[in-house]
Amino acid sequence: MSGPSAAEALGELRRVTLSRSLRGNVRWVVRAVGWGSIVYLVFWSVLLLTAAVQSIGPLEPRWAALVARWSTPVGSAILALALALAAASRVTPVWLDRRDLTHLVASAAAPVPVLTWPAWRAALPALSWGLLAGGALALLTPRLLGWHAPAALLVMPTLAVTLLSLRWRSALTGGRDALAWGLALTALAASAVATWCASIGVTQCSLSFGAPAAAALGVLAPLPAMAVALGLAVLATLVVRRTVRRSADDLPKTLLLQSEVLAELRAISTLRALAAMSMSAPDPGARFAASRARAALHGRAAAYRPRWSPRLPARGGAISAFAWLGIVRAWRSSPWSLLALPALFVGVPLSLAQPGPFGAAALLPSLALAWAAAQLHPGRAGWPGFAFDARARVLASMAMVASLTLLGSFVADLLRPVLSMVPQGEGWLLLPIGLAAVALVDLIGERAGDPKGLDVWLLAALLVTVPGALLGWLGVEPGVAAPIAGAVWLMVAWLRVLAAPTSA
Amino acid sequence: MSAAISTERVLEVRDLSVTLGGSRVLDGLDLSLAPGDAVWLEGANGAGKTTLLRALAGLIQSDGDVFVKGERAGTSAARALSRFVPDTAPLYEDLSVREHATLLGRVSGRAGADAAALEWCERLGLAERIDHYPAALSRGMRQKLALAVALGGAPPLLLLDEPLNALDSESRELLLAGLTAHAASGGAVLASGHQSDVALRWPGRRLRLEGGVALPPER
């Protein structure tokens, strides 16, 4: 039998399985919820959404002026960050489930038809999120700002697909995709220029450099906005075509090696979502299983054996055995969550109550920096093409944070009349907090085996913010608290940099 | 690569190593299967039997050289020449037994694979459930379906992970006969398992996996 008939059989297999699965799911929903309830829910959702949108009035002029000035550079900075994250991705967003891995990888059909459904399965959520974000922008900007942004409905899904394609290409090339990095760096440079233009009040310059963001926000006139959207659409198509062409002769090895774990992770997420939907308690082991699967994805030892196993007490019988079991299970499920929880309850209210540079003004950048540091953490494999050890990695991250904090301090001074959170000239006090956040993410991430985990970056951000917030709450002046925050950073940096092994 | 790769050999493995979480599971393993070879792979739990089969199927990261009829493992050409059946058979829950045999037989691209897979389904006792979904099948029957699809495709290399685990004695005999016939027709089989009675009656070579390498069986 020749190739085309194998491809036809593959198409038939997908048609049969997907249509039956869809029918089965619809039947299940209708049986479980009922048509009446569905119509009722849709009716009230539409009504509430319409009422909510209509209740939104225009922003106050000073806020509107601020948004008009900064929305394009902020939007383009977010776009640059999203592109950089996509370019650094080493995990394929397209994967085969276990059935496909067993039955279809030996198919006589070319890889493209094998990958068509998995690619759609990855693209549909991205498209949905893009449409949702575009719809929200198209609905809200006319009411809030008086801008009309119909192009957002086209631009945002296009952007989502572009980012997905870049993630795929980056994963297939081990994070060395020149096109993805080129786009990310171009967007980063454009974002920097747009920010600089906005800071000196040259709006047109800012708009032209932040064109994709401006188009999505409706700041550009409809024609340029559509031109930008079309340009992005063409770019996305080219990216996808190159990706598919790259894998035309063979199924990508990354896809085969990562698929099983990604399928397992998806199954765990589905079970957790179903538990949440039915308002039942989630499986306590699911979180551990997900963490173990993520570690397996990156080949870390944490996927195969525990990092810490205390000796069971020789005496005490069943009670000590149960105590040991409880402690070990709590620790292995996620020790960082346990530590983050009290820090969350103490740190967030304390920080939000503080007006000075060690309150909310420190918490928010700390969270952002810790999150960004976690996302950019190279993991065990190191950066593509470079063998950075922990010391070099932390020092390089800190240099970047120092630059960003100084830039942030400058922006904070510009925004001070509106936000009035940071006293003039004190933005630099956030520097040691930012440095410590990055170093802590690296430190905790290595021990947790999952540097990108929510608990890791949340805990890191809170740990560096709480001491300053606590001192501020006790009435200590920022001039005194700053050296203490600096000492926290030095301690963490010493732990990570000086006490770190020289290999990654 | 020190020596030329033979396209005569169905499977050629040189210096294969697999490390999982810092532990070396396979350590410089060499293995060669000629047409007609049927190898029964035994070893203690955790010896690396499943890891070896998955590495040969290109599903886990490995170091070393693996070739299927001269094609490097993991490429489409090599995958088209082999078939891996895991110990728990993943099936499409929305396809009946007949549809599994027919569609997957055709997807494999080999002429007559669909009819052969259906024939194997009947021989292995799935005729009465031929139009049932997998949910209506026992574990053993699911395993039989996966094996029937693999045998129907008749690829040059069959990689079977504990294929006999859930099978009744009659089906075991049928499967052993089928594997013998497959080898006799110029194919090669690498199957793992623990059944000592099967090992004694296995038509081909036996190997023991220990310390990450393949050794002759214990006497």
XYZ file of N, CA, C and O in Angstrom, chain B residues 34-177:
576
model
N 19.937 -10.780 13.392
C 19.921 -11.072 11.958
C 18.503 -11.469 11.550
O 17.672 -11.762 12.416
N 18.196 -11.467 10.266
C 16.879 -11.955 9.846
C 16.678 -13.386 10.353
O 17.579 -14.215 10.259
N 15.508 -13.653 10.931
C 15.224 -14.984 11.472
C 15.509 -15.102 12.953
O 15.181 -16.106 13.578
N 16.117 -14.059 13.525
C 16.426 -14.100 14.966
C 15.191 -13.779 15.803
O 14.443 -12.852 15.488
N 15.017 -14.558 16.856
C 13.979 -14.235 17.838
C 14.655 -14.271 19.200
O 15.144 -15.324 19.617
N 14.732 -13.124 19.837
C 15.483 -13.043 21.102
C 14.523 -12.812 22.261
O 13.661 -11.922 22.212
N 14.656 -13.650 23.271
C 13.856 -13.523 24.502
C 14.750 -12.844 25.541
O 15.801 -13.347 25.889
N 14.316 -11.691 25.982
C 15.134 -10.872 26.877
C 14.609 -11.028 28.295
O 13.443 -10.727 28.570
N 15.442 -11.536 29.183
C 15.010 -11.676 30.570
C 15.921 -10.866 31.488
O 16.975 -10.408 31.064
N 15.485 -10.736 32.702
C 16.275 -9.952 33.655
C 15.409 -9.585 34.837
O 14.172 -9.614 34.739
N 16.060 -9.243 35.920
C 15.318 -8.904 37.139
C 14.467 -7.641 36.906
O 14.702 -6.902 35.949
N 13.508 -7.417 37.795
C 12.744 -6.164 37.727
C 13.718 -5.002 37.830
O 14.596 -4.994 38.701
N 13.551 -4.043 36.939
C 14.425 -2.864 36.987
C 15.750 -3.059 36.293
O 16.620 -2.193 36.349
N 15.918 -4.210 35.625
C 17.198 -4.465 34.952
C 17.369 -3.572 33.727
O 18.485 -3.378 33.243
N 16.264 -3.072 33.197
C 16.358 -2.159 32.044
C 15.746 -2.714 30.768
O 16.025 -2.203 29.680
N 14.902 -3.758 30.894
C 14.319 -4.386 29.687
C 13.423 -3.378 28.943
O 13.567 -3.179 27.741
N 12.506 -2.757 29.708
C 11.595 -1.796 29.073
C 12.386 -0.601 28.544
O 12.113 -0.104 27.449
N 13.371 -0.161 29.319
C 14.194 0.984 28.895
C 14.893 0.675 27.576
O 14.938 1.512 26.673
N 15.420 -0.557 27.452
C 16.104 -0.946 26.217
C 15.125 -0.891 25.032
O 15.439 -0.315 23.977
N 13.942 -1.480 25.226
C 12.978 -1.519 24.117
C 12.525 -0.110 23.730
O 12.375 0.216 22.553
N 12.326 0.740 24.736
C 11.886 2.114 24.457
C 13.012 2.918 23.777
O 12.745 3.752 22.909
N 14.234 2.635 24.178
C 15.364 3.326 23.529
C 15.476 2.881 22.069
O 15.734 3.698 21.178
N 15.273 1.587 21.825
C 15.341 1.086 20.450
C 14.211 1.672 19.600
O 14.369 1.877 18.396
N 13.063 1.961 20.254
C 11.932 2.556 19.529
C 12.098 4.066 19.373
O 11.267 4.708 18.737
N 13.150 4.611 19.971
C 13.414 6.053 19.838
C 12.540 6.905 20.735
O 12.332 8.086 20.455
N 12.012 6.310 21.818
C 11.098 7.063 22.685
C 11.784 7.674 23.899
O 11.174 8.451 24.623
N 13.017 7.284 24.159
C 13.768 7.939 25.237
C 15.170 8.286 24.729
O 15.668 7.662 23.797
N 15.763 9.260 25.403
C 17.091 9.734 24.999
C 18.138 8.663 25.289
O 18.149 8.081 26.386
N 18.978 8.377 24.329
C 20.029 7.373 24.551
C 21.306 7.808 23.833
O 21.275 8.655 22.944
N 22.408 7.223 24.262
C 23.695 7.446 23.589
C 24.126 6.131 22.947
O 23.847 5.061 23.480
N 24.828 6.242 21.852
C 25.268 5.028 21.162
C 24.646 4.955 19.779
O 23.953 5.880 19.347
N 24.932 3.852 19.097
C 24.429 3.697 17.726
C 23.402 2.584 17.659
O 23.671 1.460 18.101
N 22.245 2.904 17.108
C 21.206 1.895 16.895
C 20.753 2.015 15.441
O 20.404 3.108 14.981
N 20.783 0.896 14.734
C 20.358 0.904 13.328
C 19.346 -0.207 13.096
O 19.523 -1.329 13.601
N 18.301 0.102 12.358
C 17.329 -0.917 11.945
C 17.479 -1.055 10.435
O 17.197 -0.116 9.691
N 17.948 -2.195 10.017
C 18.237 -2.454 8.591
C 19.063 -1.305 7.994
O 18.759 -0.793 6.912
N 20.014 -0.850 8.731
C 20.912 0.199 8.251
C 20.409 1.616 8.455
O 21.137 2.569 8.197
N 19.160 1.757 8.917
C 18.598 3.093 9.141
C 18.769 3.461 10.611
O 18.471 2.641 11.492
N 19.202 4.674 10.864
C 19.432 5.093 12.246
C 18.113 5.145 13.018
O 17.122 5.691 12.505
N 18.082 4.556 14.217
C 16.858 4.510 15.026
C 16.356 5.913 15.330
O 17.142 6.832 15.535
N 15.053 6.065 15.352
C 14.454 7.368 15.644
C 14.043 8.092 14.380
O 13.225 9.002 14.429
N 14.599 7.667 13.220
C 14.186 8.314 11.971
C 12.919 7.634 11.460
O 12.595 6.509 11.862
N 12.226 8.323 10.558
C 10.991 7.762 10.007
C 11.262 6.418 9.331
O 10.484 5.475 9.472
N 12.389 6.352 8.625
C 12.700 5.120 7.893
C 12.854 3.950 8.858
O 12.339 2.853 8.601
N 13.531 4.191 9.980
C 13.729 3.117 10.958
C 12.419 2.759 11.638
O 12.137 1.579 11.886
N 11.617 3.786 11.947
C 10.342 3.502 12.625
C 9.402 2.713 11.724
O 8.639 1.882 12.188
N 9.466 2.987 10.409
C 8.597 2.263 9.479
C 8.991 0.791 9.381
O 8.200 -0.030 8.936
N 10.214 0.474 9.832
C 10.692 -0.915 9.741
C 10.498 -1.674 11.051
O 10.888 -2.832 11.153
N 9.970 -0.998 12.052
C 9.834 -1.674 13.350
C 8.494 -1.342 13.986
O 7.802 -0.413 13.564
N 8.160 -2.102 15.006
C 6.903 -1.863 15.714
C 7.137 -2.183 17.186
O 7.608 -3.255 17.527
N 6.815 -1.224 18.034
C 6.985 -1.403 19.486
C 5.610 -1.566 20.128
O 4.718 -0.740 19.908
N 5.452 -2.631 20.896
C 4.190 -2.836 21.630
C 4.513 -2.779 23.123
O 5.212 -3.659 23.639
N 4.036 -1.739 23.835
C 4.341 -1.646 25.276
C 3.551 -2.663 26.083
O 2.645 -3.314 25.562
N 3.903 -2.788 27.367
C 3.252 -3.819 28.190
C 1.792 -3.499 28.481
O 0.990 -4.404 28.681
N 1.436 -2.229 28.550
C 0.003 -1.891 28.645
C -0.363 -1.191 27.337
O 0.163 -0.137 27.027
N -1.270 -1.829 26.606
C -1.539 -1.368 25.241
C -2.441 -0.133 25.241
O -3.581 -0.210 25.688
N -1.931 1.002 24.753
C -2.818 2.155 24.636
C -3.674 2.011 23.368
O -3.142 1.791 22.290
N -4.974 2.105 23.538
C -5.895 1.932 22.403
C -6.763 3.166 22.255
O -6.953 3.920 23.205
N -7.279 3.367 21.052
C -8.210 4.480 20.819
C -9.584 4.054 21.339
O -10.195 3.132 20.789
N -10.037 4.714 22.391
C -11.283 4.281 23.035
C -12.498 4.508 22.139
O -13.569 3.987 22.412
N -12.343 5.305 21.085
C -13.472 5.596 20.198
C -13.487 4.699 18.954
O -14.284 4.916 18.059
N -12.569 3.735 18.886
C -12.533 2.822 17.733
C -12.866 1.407 18.193
O -12.414 0.982 19.261
N -13.644 0.686 17.373
C -13.944 -0.706 17.704
C -12.715 -1.570 17.386
O -11.747 -1.087 16.777
N -12.802 -2.840 17.781
C -11.692 -3.770 17.512
C -11.441 -3.849 16.013
O -10.297 -3.751 15.539
N -12.515 -3.986 15.243
C -12.377 -4.102 13.787
C -11.734 -2.836 13.202
O -10.850 -2.903 12.350
N -12.198 -1.683 13.683
C -11.650 -0.416 13.168
C -10.166 -0.252 13.534
O -9.388 0.284 12.747
N -9.806 -0.717 14.730
C -8.382 -0.697 15.100
C -7.573 -1.485 14.080
O -6.563 -1.008 13.553
N -8.027 -2.724 13.842
C -7.272 -3.605 12.946
C -7.212 -3.016 11.541
O -6.145 -2.972 10.912
N -8.356 -2.542 11.051
C -8.419 -2.071 9.666
C -7.626 -0.776 9.482
O -6.750 -0.677 8.620
N -7.963 0.237 10.314
C -7.348 1.553 10.110
C -5.856 1.538 10.434
O -5.051 2.080 9.677
N -5.494 0.913 11.570
C -4.072 0.913 11.930
C -3.265 0.051 10.969
O -2.096 0.333 10.698
N -3.891 -1.008 10.441
C -3.237 -1.821 9.417
C -2.942 -0.985 8.189
O -1.838 -1.023 7.640
N -3.922 -0.187 7.777
C -3.725 0.657 6.593
C -2.742 1.789 6.880
O -1.941 2.156 6.022
N -2.799 2.341 8.088
C -1.871 3.434 8.441
C -0.416 2.951 8.368
O 0.482 3.703 8.000
N -0.211 1.646 8.693
C 1.170 1.130 8.661
C 1.723 1.131 7.240
O 2.936 1.097 7.042
N 0.850 1.168 6.245
C 1.303 1.314 4.859
C 1.728 0.016 4.204
O 2.228 0.028 3.080
N 1.544 -1.123 4.878
C 1.955 -2.399 4.262
C 0.753 -3.083 3.622
O -0.307 -3.182 4.267
N 0.923 -3.549 2.428
C -0.186 -4.162 1.694
C -0.744 -5.356 2.467
O 0.010 -6.213 2.930
N -2.035 -5.383 2.648
C -2.686 -6.515 3.301
C -2.576 -6.516 4.803
O -3.003 -7.469 5.467
N -2.002 -5.454 5.379
C -1.809 -5.421 6.839
C -3.146 -5.395 7.566
O -3.294 -5.987 8.643
N -4.144 -4.718 6.976
C -5.448 -4.636 7.633
C -6.111 -6.016 7.705
O -6.616 -6.425 8.754
N -6.068 -6.752 6.581
C -6.687 -8.091 6.560
C -5.939 -9.033 7.491
O -6.550 -9.834 8.224
N -4.600 -8.915 7.494
C -3.791 -9.786 8.357
C -4.071 -9.498 9.831
O -4.151 -10.418 10.650
N -4.235 -8.194 10.156
C -4.527 -7.830 11.555
C -5.884 -8.385 11.969
O -6.049 -8.898 13.092
N -6.868 -8.320 11.069
C -8.193 -8.880 11.379
C -8.093 -10.396 11.585
O -8.735 -10.955 12.484
N -7.273 -11.022 10.742
C -7.115 -12.472 10.861
C -6.494 -12.827 12.209
O -6.919 -13.773 12.872
N -5.488 -12.019 12.622
C -4.860 -12.267 13.921
C -5.851 -12.035 15.063
O -5.823 -12.749 16.070
N -6.728 -11.043 14.893
C -7.760 -10.814 15.920
C -8.611 -12.067 16.084
O -8.915 -12.498 17.210
N -8.995 -12.666 14.971
C -9.833 -13.869 15.028
C -9.065 -15.024 15.642
O -9.579 -15.749 16.489
N -7.793 -15.188 15.226
C -7.005 -16.313 15.756
C -6.795 -16.182 17.260
O -6.728 -17.171 17.976
N -6.674 -14.947 17.726
C -6.432 -14.748 19.163
C -7.728 -14.694 19.976
O -7.712 -14.386 21.162
N -8.838 -14.983 19.329
C -10.106 -15.111 20.065
C -10.868 -13.815 20.265
O -11.641 -13.689 21.217
N -10.655 -12.846 19.377
C -11.393 -11.580 19.524
C -12.593 -11.495 18.572
O -13.236 -10.449 18.478
N -12.908 -12.601 17.884
C -13.963 -12.560 16.868
C -15.308 -12.117 17.462
O -16.038 -11.336 16.840
N -15.602 -12.614 18.649
C -16.912 -12.280 19.253
C -17.006 -10.812 19.661
O -18.093 -10.278 19.822
N -15.851 -10.198 19.872
C -15.865 -8.783 20.311
C -15.395 -7.855 19.193
O -14.973 -6.736 19.464
N -15.456 -8.331 17.971
C -14.833 -7.601 16.866
C -15.430 -6.214 16.663
O -14.763 -5.295 16.216
N -16.733 -6.034 17.025
C -17.349 -4.714 16.852
C -17.530 -3.982 18.183
O -18.337 -3.050 18.274
N -16.786 -4.414 19.187
C -16.894 -3.763 20.503
C -15.816 -2.684 20.640
O -14.769 -2.742 20.006
N -16.107 -1.736 21.515
C -15.092 -0.743 21.870
C -14.087 -1.378 22.850
O -14.421 -2.345 23.548
N -12.873 -0.812 22.964
C -11.888 -1.367 23.908
C -12.383 -1.401 25.356
O -11.936 -2.231 26.141
N -13.291 -0.486 25.706
C -13.783 -0.458 27.082
C -14.472 -1.762 27.456
O -14.564 -2.109 28.636
N -14.948 -2.504 26.423
C -15.640 -3.769 26.696
C -14.668 -4.941 26.739
O -15.094 -6.082 26.869
N -13.386 -4.675 26.614
C -12.390 -5.751 26.574
C -11.658 -5.863 27.907
O -11.448 -4.860 28.596
N -11.260 -7.089 28.232
C -10.435 -7.287 29.431
C -9.005 -6.841 29.106
O -8.671 -6.567 27.947
N -8.158 -6.829 30.139
C -6.778 -6.407 29.922
C -6.072 -7.313 28.910
O -5.349 -6.864 28.033
N -6.332 -8.612 29.065
C -5.703 -9.563 28.149
C -6.165 -9.346 26.715
O -5.383 -9.452 25.767
N -7.480 -9.071 26.566
C -8.013 -8.858 25.213
C -7.438 -7.581 24.585
O -7.174 -7.542 23.376
N -7.240 -6.562 25.388
C -6.632 -5.322 24.878
C -5.208 -5.612 24.391
O -4.781 -5.123 23.364
N -4.504 -6.428 25.180
C -3.136 -6.787 24.802
C -3.146 -7.565 23.487
O -2.311 -7.342 22.608
N -4.136 -8.467 23.365
C -4.236 -9.266 22.134
C -4.470 -8.354 20.932
O -3.901 -8.566 19.852
N -5.320 -7.340 21.100
C -5.615 -6.431 19.992
C -4.344 -5.690 19.548
O -4.057 -5.600 18.346
N -3.586 -5.190 20.529
C -2.341 -4.471 20.186
C -1.368 -5.400 19.465
O -0.715 -5.009 18.487
N -1.285 -6.652 19.945
C -0.373 -7.614 19.311
C -0.855 -7.994 17.915
O -0.052 -8.150 16.985
N -2.175 -8.128 17.755
C -2.731 -8.485 16.447
C -2.406 -7.405 15.417
O -2.035 -7.711 14.275
N -2.525 -6.142 15.839
C -2.223 -5.030 14.919
C -0.742 -5.065 14.546
O -0.374 -4.894 13.371
N 0.118 -5.330 15.550
C 1.566 -5.363 15.280
C 1.915 -6.542 14.371
O 2.669 -6.384 13.394
N 1.368 -7.720 14.670
C 1.675 -8.899 13.856
C 1.112 -8.759 12.447
O 1.729 -9.200 11.476
N -0.047 -8.135 12.331
C -0.657 -7.932 11.016
C 0.215 -7.052 10.134
O 0.333 -7.279 8.926
N 0.864 -6.072 10.738
C 1.740 -5.179 9.980
C 3.006 -5.856 9.506
O 3.619 -5.429 8.530
N 3.388 -6.950 10.205
C 4.585 -7.749 9.860
C 5.802 -6.888 9.516
O 6.394 -7.032 8.446
N 6.196 -5.977 10.397
C 7.405 -5.190 10.108
C 8.650 -6.068 10.287
O 8.580 -7.080 10.977
N 9.768 -5.692 9.698
C 10.975 -6.515 9.856
C 11.382 -6.721 11.320
O 11.909 -7.765 11.667
N 11.123 -5.711 12.167
C 11.543 -5.838 13.569
C 10.352 -5.629 14.505
O 9.683 -4.596 14.441
N 10.115 -6.619 15.368
C 9.052 -6.488 16.383
C 9.705 -6.319 17.744
O 10.547 -7.128 18.143
N 9.351 -5.243 18.461
C 9.857 -4.995 19.811
C 8.676 -5.143 20.764
O 7.754 -4.318 20.741
N 8.668 -6.193 21.567
C 7.493 -6.496 22.385
C 7.870 -6.478 23.869
O 8.731 -7.243 24.307
N 7.233 -5.611 24.611
C 7.525 -5.494 26.046
C 6.543 -6.356 26.829
O 5.359 -6.038 26.914
N 7.054 -7.430 27.401
C 6.259 -8.379 28.187
C 4.937 -8.712 27.493
O 3.853 -8.463 28.034
N 4.987 -9.263 26.290
C 3.758 -9.481 25.509
C 2.855 -10.558 26.082
O 1.665 -10.594 25.763
N 3.411 -11.461 26.907
C 2.619 -12.604 27.348
C 1.939 -12.376 28.696
O 1.219 -13.253 29.168
N 2.177 -11.238 29.299
C 1.753 -11.027 30.686
C 0.296 -11.350 30.972
O -0.026 -12.006 31.934
N -0.618 -10.840 30.155
C -2.037 -10.984 30.484
C -2.728 -12.043 29.628
O -3.941 -12.154 29.645
N -1.947 -12.801 28.881
C -2.568 -13.737 27.938
C -2.860 -15.099 28.569
O -2.093 -15.582 29.402
N -3.953 -15.737 28.105
C -4.247 -17.112 28.544
C -3.300 -18.066 27.822
O -2.626 -17.692 26.855
N -3.263 -19.323 28.290
C -2.247 -20.251 27.770
C -2.430 -20.528 26.284
O -1.456 -20.635 25.534
N -3.681 -20.597 25.831
C -3.925 -20.880 24.415
C -3.403 -19.735 23.546
O -2.761 -19.958 22.515
N -3.667 -18.524 23.984
C -3.208 -17.351 23.218
C -1.687 -17.258 23.230
O -1.078 -16.838 22.254
N -1.077 -17.667 24.362
C 0.396 -17.671 24.424
C 0.970 -18.571 23.344
O 1.922 -18.198 22.651
N 0.381 -19.769 23.236
C 0.887 -20.721 22.230
C 0.724 -20.138 20.825
O 1.614 -20.232 19.999
N -0.444 -19.528 20.605
C -0.704 -18.944 19.286
C 0.294 -17.826 18.982
O 0.821 -17.719 17.878
N 0.545 -17.018 20.004
C 1.465 -15.887 19.807
C 2.879 -16.393 19.542
O 3.572 -15.900 18.636
N 3.298 -17.405 20.330
C 4.648 -17.959 20.122
C 4.787 -18.532 18.708
O 5.801 -18.322 18.048
N 3.727 -19.189 18.270
C 3.755 -19.741 16.915
C 3.832 -18.612 15.889
O 4.581 -18.708 14.897
